[in-house]
Tab-separated table of C-alpha atoms and ligand atoms in Angstrom:
chain	number	residue	atom	x	y	z
A	691	MET	CA	29.594	10.772	-1.923
A	692	TYR	CA	28.248	7.396	-2.519
A	693	GLU	CA	25.439	6.884	0.195
A	694	LYS	CA	23.944	3.462	1.528
A	695	ARG	CA	20.959	3.009	0.564
A	696	LYS	CA	19.199	1.383	3.694
A	697	VAL	CA	15.291	-0.408	4.255
A	698	VAL	CA	13.809	-1.984	7.721
A	699	LEU	CA	10.814	-4.231	7.993
A	700	VAL	CA	9.073	-4.484	10.488
A	701	GLY	CA	7.294	-7.574	10.659
A	702	THR	CA	8.486	-10.886	8.767
A	703	GLY	CA	5.283	-12.326	8.118
A	704	LEU	CA	4.147	-13.322	4.783
A	705	VAL	CA	3.488	-9.890	3.210
A	706	GLY	CA	6.817	-8.727	4.839
A	707	MET	CA	9.123	-11.623	3.090
A	708	SER	CA	7.350	-11.349	0.077
A	709	MET	CA	8.296	-7.732	-0.256
A	710	ALA	CA	11.895	-8.606	0.678
A	711	TYR	CA	12.297	-11.471	-1.298
A	712	SER	CA	10.990	-8.862	-4.361
A	713	ILE	CA	13.990	-6.312	-3.225
A	714	VAL	CA	16.623	-9.267	-3.179
A	715	ASN	CA	15.877	-9.865	-6.943
A	716	SER	CA	15.363	-6.269	-7.802
A	717	GLY	CA	18.490	-5.365	-6.368
A	718	GLY	CA	19.119	-1.617	-5.619
A	719	ILE	CA	19.033	-1.200	-1.910
A	720	ASP	CA	22.426	-1.619	-0.072
A	721	GLU	CA	20.587	-3.206	3.738
A	722	LEU	CA	18.080	-4.810	4.797
A	723	ALA	CA	17.382	-4.544	8.308
A	724	LEU	CA	14.330	-7.284	9.961
A	725	ILE	CA	12.773	-6.892	12.733
A	726	ASP	CA	9.762	-8.759	14.308
A	727	LEU	CA	8.152	-9.395	17.494
A	728	ASN	CA	9.601	-12.728	16.699
A	729	GLN	CA	13.109	-12.308	16.977
A	730	GLU	CA	14.079	-15.765	16.025
A	731	LYS	CA	12.022	-16.037	13.103
A	732	ALA	CA	13.422	-12.581	11.603
A	733	VAL	CA	16.706	-14.185	12.021
A	734	GLY	CA	15.692	-17.390	10.374
A	735	GLU	CA	14.147	-15.127	7.292
A	736	ALA	CA	17.109	-13.498	7.592
A	737	MET	CA	19.626	-16.343	6.763
A	738	ASP	CA	17.067	-17.709	3.935
A	739	LEU	CA	17.931	-14.299	2.576
A	740	ASN	CA	21.271	-14.347	2.490
A	741	HIS	CA	21.717	-18.001	0.897
A	742	GLY	CA	20.859	-16.728	-2.117
A	743	LEU	CA	22.722	-13.615	-2.433
A	744	PRO	CA	25.206	-15.937	-4.732
A	745	TYR	CA	22.558	-16.221	-7.512
A	746	VAL	CA	21.057	-12.802	-7.493
A	747	LYS	CA	22.420	-9.529	-9.826
A	748	LYS	CA	23.712	-7.776	-6.785
A	749	GLY	CA	24.501	-8.757	-3.327
A	750	MET	CA	23.309	-6.379	0.094
A	751	SER	CA	23.188	-6.897	3.687
A	752	ILE	CA	20.491	-8.491	5.071
A	753	LYS	CA	20.610	-8.815	8.851
A	754	ALA	CA	18.350	-9.768	11.914
A	755	GLY	CA	17.844	-6.808	14.683
A	756	GLY	CA	16.573	-4.879	17.331
A	757	TYR	CA	14.803	-1.165	16.264
A	758	GLU	CA	18.243	0.591	17.032
A	759	GLU	CA	18.104	-0.329	13.331
A	760	CYS	CA	15.941	2.267	12.113
A	761	LYS	CA	17.910	5.065	13.509
A	762	ASP	CA	19.659	5.631	9.728
A	763	ALA	CA	16.872	4.136	7.380
A	764	ASP	CA	16.064	6.057	4.559
A	765	ILE	CA	12.198	4.091	4.516
A	766	VAL	CA	10.848	2.107	7.372
A	767	VAL	CA	8.168	-0.432	6.410
A	768	ILE	CA	5.370	-1.551	8.934
A	769	THR	CA	3.947	-5.293	8.063
A	770	ALA	CA	3.089	-6.063	11.107
A	771	GLY	CA	-0.337	-7.122	12.166
A	772	ALA	CA	-2.216	-9.345	13.923
A	773	ILE	CA	-4.798	-12.041	12.709
A	774	GLN	CA	-8.114	-12.182	12.596
A	775	LYS	CA	-9.162	-14.966	15.011
A	776	PRO	CA	-12.838	-16.952	14.675
A	777	GLY	CA	-15.464	-14.821	16.167
A	778	GLU	CA	-13.221	-11.151	16.141
A	779	THR	CA	-14.865	-8.471	14.003
A	780	ARG	CA	-12.697	-5.800	11.600
A	781	LEU	CA	-13.070	-3.537	14.513
A	782	ASP	CA	-11.565	-5.797	16.747
A	783	LEU	CA	-9.270	-6.320	14.441
A	784	THR	CA	-8.521	-2.267	14.224
A	785	ALA	CA	-8.368	-2.300	18.182
A	786	THR	CA	-5.561	-4.674	18.037
A	787	ASP	CA	-3.868	-3.214	15.155
A	788	THR	CA	-3.939	0.460	16.465
A	789	LYS	CA	-1.564	-0.853	19.291
A	790	ILE	CA	0.219	-2.808	17.452
A	791	ILE	CA	0.902	0.014	15.141
A	792	LYS	CA	1.483	2.290	18.211
A	793	SER	CA	3.837	0.419	19.424
A	794	CYS	CA	5.600	-0.033	16.600
A	795	THR	CA	5.812	3.042	15.788
A	796	GLU	CA	7.084	4.401	19.241
A	797	SER	CA	9.665	2.044	19.011
A	798	ILE	CA	10.524	3.371	15.627
A	799	MET	CA	11.150	6.855	16.333
A	800	LYS	CA	12.300	6.319	20.035
A	801	SER	CA	15.739	4.999	17.271
A	802	GLY	CA	15.867	8.395	15.987
A	803	PHE	CA	14.123	7.540	12.635
A	804	ASP	CA	13.578	10.202	10.734
A	805	GLY	CA	12.822	8.394	7.109
A	806	ILE	CA	10.056	8.091	5.193
A	807	LEU	CA	7.009	5.106	7.174
A	808	VAL	CA	5.216	2.978	4.569
A	809	ILE	CA	2.431	1.472	6.155
A	810	ALA	CA	0.986	-1.928	4.379
A	811	SER	CA	-0.931	-3.111	7.483
A	812	ASN	CA	-4.325	-3.614	7.806
A	813	PRO	CA	-6.890	-1.423	7.375
A	814	ILE	CA	-4.126	0.303	5.848
A	815	ASP	CA	-6.002	3.799	5.576
A	816	LEU	CA	-6.974	3.426	8.756
A	817	MET	CA	-2.871	2.228	10.359
A	818	THR	CA	-1.570	5.148	7.984
A	819	TYR	CA	-3.370	6.978	10.140
A	820	VAL	CA	-2.026	5.853	13.325
A	821	ALA	CA	1.717	5.551	12.915
A	822	GLN	CA	1.382	9.768	11.507
A	823	LYS	CA	-0.179	10.822	14.418
A	824	VAL	CA	2.436	8.384	16.694
A	825	SER	CA	5.433	9.219	15.172
A	826	GLY	CA	4.665	12.987	14.209
A	827	LEU	CA	6.260	12.963	10.969
A	828	PRO	CA	5.588	15.199	8.316
A	829	LYS	CA	2.276	13.856	6.867
A	830	HIS	CA	3.402	13.544	3.809
A	831	ARG	CA	6.260	11.587	4.936
A	832	VAL	CA	3.380	9.210	5.799
A	833	ILE	CA	2.574	6.746	3.296
A	834	GLY	CA	0.094	3.704	3.493
A	835	THR	CA	-0.011	1.347	-0.110
A	836	GLY	CA	-3.399	2.250	0.051
A	837	THR	CA	-5.027	0.757	-3.631
A	838	MET	CA	-1.996	-0.495	-5.213
A	839	LEU	CA	-2.443	-3.495	-4.924
A	840	ASP	CA	-6.310	-2.793	-6.025
A	841	THR	CA	-5.385	-1.317	-8.741
A	842	ALA	CA	-2.492	-3.226	-10.112
A	843	ARG	CA	-5.235	-6.091	-10.010
A	844	LEU	CA	-7.746	-4.193	-12.133
A	845	ARG	CA	-4.450	-2.834	-14.525
A	846	TYR	CA	-3.747	-6.807	-14.671
A	847	LEU	CA	-7.296	-7.598	-15.569
A	848	ILE	CA	-8.232	-4.705	-18.459
A	849	SER	CA	-4.931	-6.274	-20.151
A	850	GLU	CA	-6.517	-9.509	-20.454
A	851	TYR	CA	-10.024	-8.261	-21.257
A	852	LEU	CA	-8.456	-5.769	-24.082
A	853	ASN	CA	-5.219	-7.692	-24.824
A	854	VAL	CA	-3.245	-4.772	-24.073
A	855	SER	CA	0.145	-4.281	-22.241
A	856	SER	CA	-0.707	-3.555	-18.341
A	857	LYS	CA	1.838	-0.608	-18.358
A	858	ASN	CA	-0.634	0.709	-21.465
A	859	VAL	CA	-3.686	0.227	-18.782
A	860	HIS	CA	-3.493	3.443	-17.024
A	861	ALA	CA	-6.858	3.180	-14.959
A	862	TYR	CA	-7.365	3.966	-11.079
A	863	ILE	CA	-9.001	2.879	-7.986
A	864	LEU	CA	-9.533	5.489	-5.448
A	865	GLY	CA	-11.200	5.652	-2.027
A	866	GLU	CA	-10.672	3.437	0.974
A	867	HIS	CA	-8.358	-0.545	0.640
A	868	GLY	CA	-11.551	-2.410	1.335
A	869	ASP	CA	-15.226	-2.760	-0.143
A	870	SER	CA	-15.959	0.898	-0.477
A	871	SER	CA	-13.364	1.636	-3.237
A	872	PHE	CA	-14.168	2.807	-6.499
A	873	VAL	CA	-12.990	3.104	-9.737
A	874	PRO	CA	-13.193	6.302	-11.628
A	875	TRP	CA	-13.574	5.055	-15.091
A	876	THR	CA	-14.459	8.659	-17.268
A	877	HIS	CA	-10.596	9.099	-15.959
A	878	ALA	CA	-9.485	5.273	-17.224
A	879	TYR	CA	-7.036	5.362	-20.203
A	880	ILE	CA	-5.766	2.393	-22.361
A	881	GLY	CA	-2.564	4.209	-23.560
A	882	CYS	CA	-3.330	7.845	-24.673
A	883	LYS	CA	-6.979	6.913	-25.770
A	884	SER	CA	-10.287	6.742	-23.286
A	885	LEU	CA	-10.795	3.303	-21.888
A	886	LEU	CA	-14.871	4.057	-22.581
A	887	GLU	CA	-14.158	5.398	-26.235
A	888	LEU	CA	-12.251	2.664	-26.581
A	889	LEU	CA	-15.408	0.112	-25.451
A	890	GLU	CA	-17.587	2.180	-27.595
A	891	GLU	CA	-15.914	1.465	-30.367
A	892	LYS	CA	-14.925	-2.245	-30.602
A	893	GLY	CA	-19.222	-2.494	-29.639
A	894	LYS	CA	-18.041	-3.669	-26.288
A	895	ASP	CA	-20.678	-3.693	-23.495
A	896	LEU	CA	-19.721	-1.465	-20.462
A	897	SER	CA	-21.566	-3.755	-17.822
A	898	ASP	CA	-18.332	-5.872	-18.483
A	899	LEU	CA	-16.706	-2.724	-16.922
A	900	HIS	CA	-18.398	-3.990	-13.577
A	901	ASP	CA	-17.563	-7.181	-13.719
A	902	ILE	CA	-13.813	-6.435	-14.200
A	903	TYR	CA	-14.091	-4.465	-10.587
A	904	TYR	CA	-16.051	-6.890	-9.411
A	905	GLN	CA	-13.163	-9.614	-9.470
A	906	VAL	CA	-10.974	-6.631	-8.175
A	907	GLN	CA	-13.191	-6.755	-5.358
A	908	GLN	CA	-13.305	-10.292	-4.716
A	909	ALA	CA	-10.319	-10.827	-5.384
A	910	ALA	CA	-8.184	-11.057	-1.878
A	911	TYR	CA	-11.709	-13.201	-0.549
A	912	GLU	CA	-10.944	-15.630	-3.935
A	913	ILE	CA	-7.189	-15.648	-2.859
A	914	ILE	CA	-7.719	-16.263	0.990
A	915	ASN	CA	-10.513	-18.834	-0.006
A	916	ARG	CA	-7.774	-20.997	-1.738
A	917	LYS	CA	-4.385	-20.102	0.259
A	918	ASN	CA	-5.554	-18.272	3.681
A	919	SER	CA	-3.683	-15.420	2.969
A	920	THR	CA	-2.274	-13.428	-0.004
A	921	TYR	CA	1.014	-11.779	-0.021
A	922	TYR	CA	2.858	-12.275	-3.856
A	923	GLY	CA	0.965	-8.890	-4.970
A	924	ILE	CA	1.409	-6.813	-2.511
A	925	GLY	CA	5.510	-7.577	-1.310
A	926	VAL	CA	5.778	-6.403	-5.146
A	927	SER	CA	3.356	-3.621	-4.604
A	928	LEU	CA	5.830	-2.380	-1.836
A	929	ASN	CA	8.922	-3.306	-3.760
A	930	ARG	CA	7.722	-0.831	-6.452
A	931	LEU	CA	6.509	2.263	-3.658
A	932	ILE	CA	10.332	1.415	-2.083
A	933	HIS	CA	11.692	2.681	-5.023
A	934	ALA	CA	9.565	5.089	-6.191
A	935	ILE	CA	10.783	6.664	-3.444
A	936	LEU	CA	14.623	5.983	-3.383
A	937	ASP	CA	15.018	6.909	-6.386
A	938	ASP	CA	12.931	9.960	-6.266
A	939	GLU	CA	11.478	8.748	-9.338
A	940	HIS	CA	7.983	11.324	-8.989
A	941	VAL	CA	5.788	8.748	-10.259
A	942	ILE	CA	2.095	8.263	-10.001
A	943	LEU	CA	0.932	5.870	-7.863
A	944	PRO	CA	-2.702	4.985	-5.853
A	945	VAL	CA	-1.398	5.588	-2.440
A	946	SER	CA	-2.786	6.119	1.032
A	947	ALA	CA	-2.089	10.132	1.259
A	948	TYR	CA	-3.040	12.325	3.484
A	949	GLN	CA	-6.171	14.607	2.729
A	950	ASN	CA	-5.680	18.184	2.208
A	951	ASN	CA	-9.141	18.942	0.900
A	952	GLU	CA	-7.896	17.715	-2.876
A	953	TYR	CA	-11.020	15.658	-2.884
A	954	GLY	CA	-13.240	17.667	-0.615
A	955	GLN	CA	-11.490	15.626	2.711
A	956	GLU	CA	-9.428	16.474	5.303
A	957	GLY	CA	-8.154	14.563	8.029
A	958	LEU	CA	-7.717	11.423	7.397
A	959	TYR	CA	-5.228	8.804	4.894
A	960	ILE	CA	-7.182	7.664	1.989
A	961	GLY	CA	-6.212	5.789	-1.912
A	962	THR	CA	-5.768	8.701	-4.105
A	963	PRO	CA	-2.974	9.131	-6.795
A	964	ALA	CA	-0.311	10.872	-5.781
A	965	LEU	CA	3.571	12.337	-6.685
A	966	VAL	CA	5.765	10.203	-5.319
A	967	THR	CA	9.061	11.488	-4.256
A	968	ARG	CA	12.490	11.315	-2.274
A	969	GLU	CA	9.980	13.422	0.013
A	970	GLY	CA	7.404	10.858	-0.107
A	971	VAL	CA	4.594	12.113	-1.584
A	972	LYS	CA	5.202	15.382	-3.179
A	973	GLU	CA	1.309	15.781	-4.286
A	974	VAL	CA	-2.373	14.305	-4.392
A	975	VAL	CA	-3.227	14.077	-7.977
A	976	LYS	CA	-6.785	15.895	-8.334
A	977	LEU	CA	-9.383	14.533	-10.437
A	978	LYS	CA	-12.698	15.751	-10.958
A	979	LEU	CA	-15.165	13.331	-10.247
A	980	ASN	CA	-18.270	13.192	-11.600
A	981	ASP	CA	-21.191	13.272	-8.694
A	982	VAL	CA	-21.894	9.354	-8.712
A	983	ASP	CA	-18.271	8.909	-8.298
A	984	GLN	CA	-17.565	12.006	-5.686
A	985	GLY	CA	-20.947	10.236	-3.694
A	986	LYS	CA	-18.683	6.826	-3.518
A	987	PHE	CA	-15.754	8.840	-1.882
A	988	ASP	CA	-17.035	10.786	0.142
A	989	HIS	CA	-19.111	7.466	1.453
A	990	SER	CA	-15.910	5.648	1.110
A	991	CYS	CA	-14.016	9.072	3.540
A	992	GLU	CA	-17.238	9.255	6.405
A	993	THR	CA	-16.814	5.426	7.047
A	994	LEU	CA	-13.044	5.870	7.813
A	995	LYS	CA	-13.806	8.819	9.679
A	996	GLN	CA	-16.154	6.724	12.075
A	997	ILE	CA	-13.746	4.429	12.912
A	998	ILE	CA	-11.534	7.115	13.414
A	999	ASP	CA	-13.284	9.023	15.910
A	1000	GLU	CA	-15.110	6.194	17.449
A	1001	ILE	CA	-12.312	3.499	18.004
A	1002	ILE	CA	-8.582	4.996	16.661
A	1003	ASN	CA	-8.891	8.233	18.538
A	1004	PRO	CA	-9.474	7.630	22.067
A	1005	LEU	CA	-6.430	4.685	21.958
A	1006	LEU	CA	-3.967	7.052	20.956
B	1433	NAD	P1	1.569	-12.838	9.198
B	1433	NAD	O1	1.034	-13.144	10.237
B	1433	NAD	O2	2.344	-13.856	8.525
B	1433	NAD	O3	2.939	-11.595	9.939
B	1433	NAD	C1	2.583	-10.791	10.185
B	1433	NAD	C2	3.959	-10.826	10.860
B	1433	NAD	O4	3.726	-9.276	11.879
B	1433	NAD	C3	4.685	-11.805	12.692
B	1433	NAD	O5	4.846	-12.166	12.136
B	1433	NAD	C4	3.888	-11.096	13.460
B	1433	NAD	O6	5.347	-11.814	13.994
B	1433	NAD	C5	4.922	-9.947	13.621
B	1433	NAD	N1	4.353	-8.914	14.451
B	1433	NAD	C6	2.487	-8.852	15.070
B	1433	NAD	N2	3.051	-8.068	16.267
B	1433	NAD	C7	3.959	-7.114	16.045
B	1433	NAD	C8	5.042	-6.355	16.933
B	1433	NAD	N3	4.293	-5.915	17.820
B	1433	NAD	N4	5.980	-5.856	16.316
B	1433	NAD	C9	6.428	-6.560	15.457
B	1433	NAD	N5	6.317	-7.766	14.733
B	1433	NAD	C10	5.063	-8.061	15.107
B	1433	NAD	O7	0.508	-11.420	8.667
B	1433	NAD	P2	0.347	-11.162	6.624
B	1433	NAD	O8	-0.288	-12.096	5.747
B	1433	NAD	O9	2.580	-10.928	6.622
B	1433	NAD	O10	0.369	-9.816	7.193
B	1433	NAD	C11	0.284	-8.648	7.649
B	1433	NAD	C12	-0.271	-7.542	7.421
B	1433	NAD	O11	-0.273	-7.126	5.754
B	1433	NAD	C13	-1.916	-7.599	7.608
B	1433	NAD	O12	-2.168	-6.588	8.721
B	1433	NAD	C14	-2.607	-7.499	6.671
B	1433	NAD	O13	-3.768	-7.724	6.523
B	1433	NAD	C15	-1.823	-7.016	5.774
B	1433	NAD	N6	-1.821	-6.954	4.515
B	1433	NAD	C16	-2.017	-6.023	3.976
B	1433	NAD	C17	-2.149	-5.543	1.657
B	1433	NAD	C18	-2.170	-4.960	1.520
B	1433	NAD	O14	-2.823	-5.131	0.385
B	1433	NAD	N7	-1.357	-3.540	1.234
B	1433	NAD	C19	-2.168	-6.790	1.599
B	1433	NAD	C20	-2.279	-8.406	2.417
B	1433	NAD	C21	-1.690	-8.461	3.461
């Protein structure tokens, strides 16, 4: 029997609607329901998207609704979040967003939802932790976008630098989606060739890699300075993740996955390569990190764990 594929989006802001627009253009989903605190906005967004349907590959049902829509959804994506107000610190935002993600997740679960929960709201690794704790869903069925966007930026920049398709750039960013992320360069490949070997062969300066990573790290700030926020890149990344799940792709993506000591850390979500299937994260892909990279990973985890203990857990 044909089974319809349903996605619910909670948070119809710039990120959520960039994902929705990407879905409409790629197709492959039968039903998309939009939920927002601002219900009129969700209604307007559904109307606007519906008006594009005659010109896309395949039609689909798009509507605004309430949390009851989550009951029969395959995937619910949370992109709801607060905007940082002047004078507000990152920690203030963590507390505000924890309350938002907690309340959205409670409403999602009240509907009887039993699918896969995808989180894109920042700080992603922490908000994925909140969503899992509050939902009680198995840990592999709660996934954060992790370093998918950072990794896409890295692949794009390396492809430009080497003039090779980004599809052949197999390099991953690990760690927190934030300033403490890092690239384990010894595990980066161009097609089947080690990136470090290739640079040596071409007589390129290894410090170029630091410049590339610096550009990745600064990308969000550079975009925000020019247009206030970033949304297309993450919108496409979310659509990619949704298809990886619904199509049972068994594809390796750098998502925020629950750690079970694969990298010597546990009790938190953080960006690592993981095998994504219809069941969610089937396994975290282990890499043998050198001492420097392991130190960076541990530092990234300690930063997150401290915030979990001091700010998040008291609110759950
Ligand atoms: P936005 O302000 O445009 O949209 C946020 C939406 O959430 C608004 O429509 C708002 O009404 C809604 N909302 C707020 N509280 C809600 C609640 N309790 N229930 C339902 N809806 C609620 O913001 P944006 O630019 O779309 O960003 C959304 C989130 O995505 C932010 O946390 C942002 O930091 C994050 N983000 C993540 C990445 C990534 O790589 N994962 C990239 C960019 C932005």
